Amino acid sequence: QKEVEQNSGPLSVPEGAIASLNCTYSDRVSQSFFWYRQYSGKSPELIMSIYSNGDKEDGRFTAQLNKASQYVSLLIRDSQPSDSATYLCAVSGMDSSYKLIFGSGTRLLVRP
Amino acid sequence: GAVVSQHPSRVICKSGTSVKIECRSLDFQATTMFWYRQFPKQSLMLMATSNEGSKATYEQGVEKDKFLINHASLTLSTLTVTSAHPEDSSFYICSARRTGDQPQHFGDGTRLSIL
C-alpha cells in the first residue's frame, strides 16, 4: 500500500514567520512530488512541483526533496494570513497512469 | 498557466436525477483527466482515471455503472452521476494533466447536493 504521510496540524505560526510543512512517502520508486494548497470549500491549487533531490525556490515558497530519506518539505517564508489553508503533499510513481497519491493534508494557520 | 474549467459549480436536485459534470482544459491538451470526490474534512479520493478515446479506469469500490465517464477529446471529459441519491452528495473535482509526470491542474469543483 503506497502511502503519503503528513501531520494534520493545525500548524500555527505568526505572520512573517517561516512555516515548515513536512511529508514522508513509502514508495521508493516515486519520481514526482507536488505541493497543493486547498482553501476551505475550494479545489486544490498547485504550489510547487519537484522532481530531483535538493531545493527548488519559487517566490516565498521552497520545496525540498530527499529521496534517500523519502522526505519532501515545503517552506513558506514571510507567512501571511492569506497563506492559511490546508497544504496537500502528492506523490506519483512510475506506473503508466502516473496517479497521484495524496497525503491527508496539513492545516496551516497564520496568526496576524 | 494551465486552466481547467469545471461546470456546473453547484447542483441541487431531487433523488433519482442524473447529473452531468463537465471538465475542460482551456489552454492545453490533456492526455489524462482524473475525477475525485471529497467529503467534508476528508482528503481527496480518486474515483477514476480517464484517457482520451479509451475507457476510464475506476478505483476499487467505485461503481462504473453509476459514475459514467466519457473522455471524447483531449480537452473535455464528463462525469455523469446516474440516478443520484443523497449519499452521492459530495464535492466532485476534476483534474487534467498534459503528459506523464506533469502536474495535475484542478477544476474549481462541483458541489452536488441530492435532496
GROMACS .gro file of C-alpha atoms in nm:
model
  227
    1GLN     CA    1   0.000   0.000   0.000
    2LYS     CA    2   0.159   0.323  -0.116
    3GLU     CA    3   0.128   0.591   0.149
    4VAL     CA    4   0.194   0.960   0.192
    5GLU     CA    5   0.203   1.085   0.548
    6GLN     CA    6   0.152   1.438   0.674
    7ASN     CA    7   0.092   1.584   1.017
    8SER     CA    8  -0.269   1.702   1.018
    9GLY     CA    9  -0.192   2.007   1.232
   10PRO     CA   10  -0.303   2.271   1.275
   11LEU     CA   11   0.038   2.430   1.243
   12SER     CA   12   0.010   2.779   1.385
   13VAL     CA   13   0.273   3.044   1.305
   14PRO     CA   14   0.279   3.421   1.349
   15GLU     CA   15   0.262   3.650   1.049
   16GLY     CA   16   0.608   3.700   0.898
   17ALA     CA   17   0.746   3.370   1.028
   18ILE     CA   18   0.864   3.069   0.828
   19ALA     CA   19   0.615   2.785   0.807
   20SER     CA   20   0.764   2.439   0.757
   21LEU     CA   21   0.542   2.162   0.624
   22ASN     CA   22   0.665   1.805   0.606
   23CYS     CA   23   0.572   1.492   0.418
   24THR     CA   24   0.705   1.137   0.402
   25TYR     CA   25   0.623   0.873   0.144
   26SER     CA   26   0.656   0.497   0.139
   27ASP     CA   27   0.714   0.409  -0.229
   28ARG     CA   28   1.086   0.429  -0.307
   29VAL     CA   29   1.027   0.446  -0.684
   30SER     CA   30   0.824   0.767  -0.658
   31GLN     CA   31   0.953   1.019  -0.909
   32SER     CA   32   0.738   1.331  -0.897
   33PHE     CA   33   0.636   1.536  -0.598
   34PHE     CA   34   0.386   1.816  -0.569
   35TRP     CA   35   0.251   2.057  -0.313
   36TYR     CA   36  -0.105   2.181  -0.344
   37ARG     CA   37  -0.285   2.445  -0.139
   38GLN     CA   38  -0.655   2.400  -0.067
   39TYR     CA   39  -0.866   2.671   0.089
   40SER     CA   40  -1.178   2.558   0.274
   41GLY     CA   41  -1.454   2.474   0.029
   42LYS     CA   42  -1.230   2.518  -0.273
   43SER     CA   43  -1.037   2.284  -0.502
   44PRO     CA   44  -0.661   2.227  -0.475
   45GLU     CA   45  -0.422   2.472  -0.637
   46LEU     CA   46  -0.071   2.372  -0.747
   47ILE     CA   47   0.201   2.550  -0.548
   48MET     CA   48   0.520   2.363  -0.635
   49SER     CA   49   0.646   2.060  -0.822
   50ILE     CA   50   0.984   1.899  -0.759
   51TYR     CA   51   1.146   1.605  -0.932
   52SER     CA   52   1.510   1.588  -0.817
   53ASN     CA   53   1.691   1.597  -0.485
   54GLY     CA   54   1.764   1.935  -0.334
   55ASP     CA   55   1.583   2.264  -0.306
   56LYS     CA   56   1.356   2.442  -0.550
   57GLU     CA   57   1.255   2.801  -0.483
   58ASP     CA   58   0.962   2.998  -0.624
   59GLY     CA   59   0.898   3.332  -0.460
   60ARG     CA   60   0.822   3.278  -0.091
   61PHE     CA   61   0.798   2.901  -0.137
   62THR     CA   62   1.082   2.649  -0.124
   63ALA     CA   63   1.031   2.278  -0.181
   64GLN     CA   64   1.294   2.037  -0.053
   65LEU     CA   65   1.330   1.676  -0.164
   66ASN     CA   66   1.540   1.399  -0.015
   67LYS     CA   67   1.473   1.073  -0.195
   68ALA     CA   68   1.712   0.872   0.024
   69SER     CA   69   1.508   0.967   0.330
   70GLN     CA   70   1.179   0.959   0.135
   71TYR     CA   71   1.103   1.306   0.260
   72VAL     CA   72   0.968   1.620   0.096
   73SER     CA   73   0.901   1.952   0.262
   74LEU     CA   74   0.760   2.294   0.183
   75LEU     CA   75   0.888   2.613   0.344
   76ILE     CA   76   0.683   2.930   0.330
   77ARG     CA   77   0.880   3.243   0.411
   78ASP     CA   78   0.723   3.564   0.542
   79SER     CA   79   0.396   3.381   0.610
   80GLN     CA   80   0.080   3.583   0.556
   81PRO     CA   81  -0.271   3.530   0.694
   82SER     CA   82  -0.377   3.458   0.334
   83ASP     CA   83  -0.149   3.152   0.344
   84SER     CA   84  -0.384   2.993   0.597
   85ALA     CA   85  -0.511   2.681   0.421
   86THR     CA   86  -0.463   2.306   0.404
   87TYR     CA   87  -0.145   2.200   0.223
   88LEU     CA   88  -0.156   1.868   0.041
   89CYS     CA   89   0.154   1.670  -0.042
   90ALA     CA   90   0.115   1.450  -0.351
   91VAL     CA   91   0.345   1.186  -0.493
   92SER     CA   92   0.334   0.996  -0.821
   93GLY     CA   93   0.517   0.683  -0.916
   94MET     CA   94   0.631   0.503  -1.222
   95ASP     CA   95   0.318   0.316  -1.323
   96SER     CA   96   0.165   0.412  -1.656
   97SER     CA   97  -0.119   0.612  -1.507
   98TYR     CA   98   0.107   0.843  -1.300
   99LYS     CA   99  -0.173   0.865  -1.046
  100LEU     CA  100  -0.116   1.096  -0.754
  101ILE     CA  101  -0.118   0.964  -0.402
  102PHE     CA  102  -0.224   1.245  -0.169
  103GLY     CA  103  -0.145   1.293   0.195
  104SER     CA  104  -0.431   1.390   0.422
  105GLY     CA  105  -0.302   1.747   0.437
  106THR     CA  106  -0.160   1.983   0.699
  107ARG     CA  107  -0.375   2.274   0.810
  108LEU     CA  108  -0.172   2.594   0.841
  109LEU     CA  109  -0.291   2.890   1.045
  110VAL     CA  110  -0.102   3.218   1.016
  111ARG     CA  111  -0.184   3.449   1.307
  112PRO     CA  112  -0.196   3.824   1.228
  113GLY     CA  113  -0.064   2.874  -1.684
  114ALA     CA  114  -0.284   2.572  -1.712
  115VAL     CA  115  -0.653   2.642  -1.676
  116VAL     CA  116  -0.913   2.375  -1.610
  117SER     CA  117  -1.278   2.474  -1.622
  118GLN     CA  118  -1.543   2.268  -1.444
  119HIS     CA  119  -1.915   2.319  -1.483
  120PRO     CA  120  -2.154   2.347  -1.311
  121SER     CA  121  -2.012   2.472  -0.982
  122ARG     CA  122  -2.317   2.371  -0.782
  123VAL     CA  123  -2.608   2.137  -0.838
  124ILE     CA  124  -2.909   2.079  -0.615
  125CYS     CA  125  -3.155   1.819  -0.739
  126LYS     CA  126  -3.401   1.554  -0.637
  127SER     CA  127  -3.315   1.193  -0.566
  128GLY     CA  128  -3.319   0.980  -0.880
  129THR     CA  129  -3.195   1.255  -1.110
  130SER     CA  130  -2.889   1.205  -1.329
  131VAL     CA  131  -2.632   1.483  -1.319
  132LYS     CA  132  -2.363   1.557  -1.576
  133ILE     CA  133  -2.046   1.745  -1.485
  134GLU     CA  134  -1.809   1.881  -1.750
  135CYS     CA  135  -1.435   1.929  -1.720
  136ARG     CA  136  -1.242   2.122  -1.984
  137SER     CA  137  -0.875   2.202  -2.020
  138LEU     CA  138  -0.883   2.551  -2.171
  139ASP     CA  139  -0.525   2.618  -2.274
  140PHE     CA  140  -0.364   2.278  -2.311
  141GLN     CA  141  -0.436   1.930  -2.438
  142ALA     CA  142  -0.488   1.683  -2.156
  143THR     CA  143  -0.395   1.325  -2.233
  144THR     CA  144  -0.532   1.221  -1.897
  145MET     CA  145  -0.808   1.357  -1.676
  146PHE     CA  146  -0.894   1.245  -1.327
  147TRP     CA  147  -1.213   1.258  -1.122
  148TYR     CA  148  -1.205   1.294  -0.745
  149ARG     CA  149  -1.462   1.311  -0.470
  150GLN     CA  150  -1.412   1.486  -0.140
  151PHE     CA  151  -1.635   1.464   0.165
  152PRO     CA  152  -1.623   1.738   0.433
  153LYS     CA  153  -1.299   1.745   0.630
  154GLN     CA  154  -1.161   1.448   0.437
  155SER     CA  155  -0.888   1.417   0.178
  156LEU     CA  156  -0.936   1.378  -0.194
  157MET     CA  157  -1.047   1.035  -0.308
  158LEU     CA  158  -0.963   0.935  -0.663
  159MET     CA  159  -1.264   0.787  -0.839
  160ALA     CA  160  -1.132   0.720  -1.188
  161THR     CA  161  -0.864   0.794  -1.443
  162SER     CA  162  -0.973   0.889  -1.792
  163ASN     CA  163  -0.762   0.879  -2.107
  164GLU     CA  164  -0.884   1.035  -2.429
  165GLY     CA  165  -1.051   0.783  -2.656
  166SER     CA  166  -1.041   0.491  -2.416
  167LYS     CA  167  -1.247   0.354  -2.131
  168ALA     CA  168  -1.195   0.505  -1.789
  169THR     CA  169  -1.014   0.310  -1.520
  170TYR     CA  170  -1.212   0.309  -1.197
  171GLU     CA  171  -1.070   0.280  -0.847
  172GLN     CA  172  -1.173  -0.010  -0.630
  173GLY     CA  173  -1.518   0.040  -0.483
  174VAL     CA  174  -1.633   0.297  -0.739
  175GLU     CA  175  -1.933   0.176  -0.940
  176LYS     CA  176  -1.864   0.232  -1.310
  177ASP     CA  177  -2.233   0.198  -1.399
  178LYS     CA  178  -2.323   0.471  -1.154
  179PHE     CA  179  -2.043   0.712  -1.237
  180LEU     CA  180  -2.021   0.726  -1.616
  181ILE     CA  181  -1.711   0.890  -1.756
  182ASN     CA  182  -1.663   1.000  -2.114
  183HIS     CA  183  -1.338   1.150  -2.244
  184ALA     CA  184  -1.426   1.230  -2.603
  185SER     CA  185  -1.146   1.474  -2.678
  186LEU     CA  186  -0.813   1.598  -2.545
  187THR     CA  187  -0.989   1.894  -2.381
  188LEU     CA  188  -1.315   1.753  -2.247
  189SER     CA  189  -1.417   1.485  -2.001
  190THR     CA  190  -1.760   1.440  -1.848
  191LEU     CA  191  -1.879   1.261  -1.535
  192THR     CA  192  -2.243   1.159  -1.515
  193VAL     CA  193  -2.380   1.057  -1.177
  194THR     CA  194  -2.673   0.836  -1.269
  195SER     CA  195  -2.983   0.807  -1.052
  196ALA     CA  196  -2.821   1.013  -0.779
  197HIS     CA  197  -2.916   0.957  -0.417
  198PRO     CA  198  -2.847   1.163  -0.103
  199GLU     CA  199  -2.536   0.956  -0.024
  200ASP     CA  200  -2.387   1.078  -0.354
  201SER     CA  201  -2.388   1.435  -0.223
  202SER     CA  202  -2.027   1.547  -0.222
  203PHE     CA  203  -1.769   1.780  -0.375
  204TYR     CA  204  -1.662   1.642  -0.713
  205ILE     CA  205  -1.337   1.773  -0.859
  206CYS     CA  206  -1.171   1.702  -1.190
  207SER     CA  207  -0.810   1.746  -1.282
  208ALA     CA  208  -0.619   1.740  -1.609
  209ARG     CA  209  -0.262   1.666  -1.697
  210ARG     CA  210  -0.064   1.720  -2.014
  211THR     CA  211   0.153   1.410  -2.020
  212GLY     CA  212   0.336   1.167  -1.795
  213ASP     CA  213   0.474   1.320  -1.480
  214GLN     CA  214   0.344   1.672  -1.541
  215PRO     CA  215   0.140   1.821  -1.255
  216GLN     CA  216  -0.234   1.777  -1.238
  217HIS     CA  217  -0.430   2.101  -1.257
  218PHE     CA  218  -0.766   2.106  -1.087
  219GLY     CA  219  -1.101   2.249  -1.184
  220ASP     CA  220  -1.297   2.456  -0.934
  221GLY     CA  221  -1.512   2.159  -0.833
  222THR     CA  222  -1.882   2.084  -0.837
  223ARG     CA  223  -2.078   2.076  -0.514
  224LEU     CA  224  -2.355   1.820  -0.560
  225SER     CA  225  -2.648   1.812  -0.320
  226ILE     CA  226  -2.914   1.546  -0.363
  227LEU     CA  227  -3.237   1.607  -0.174
   0.00000   0.00000   0.00000
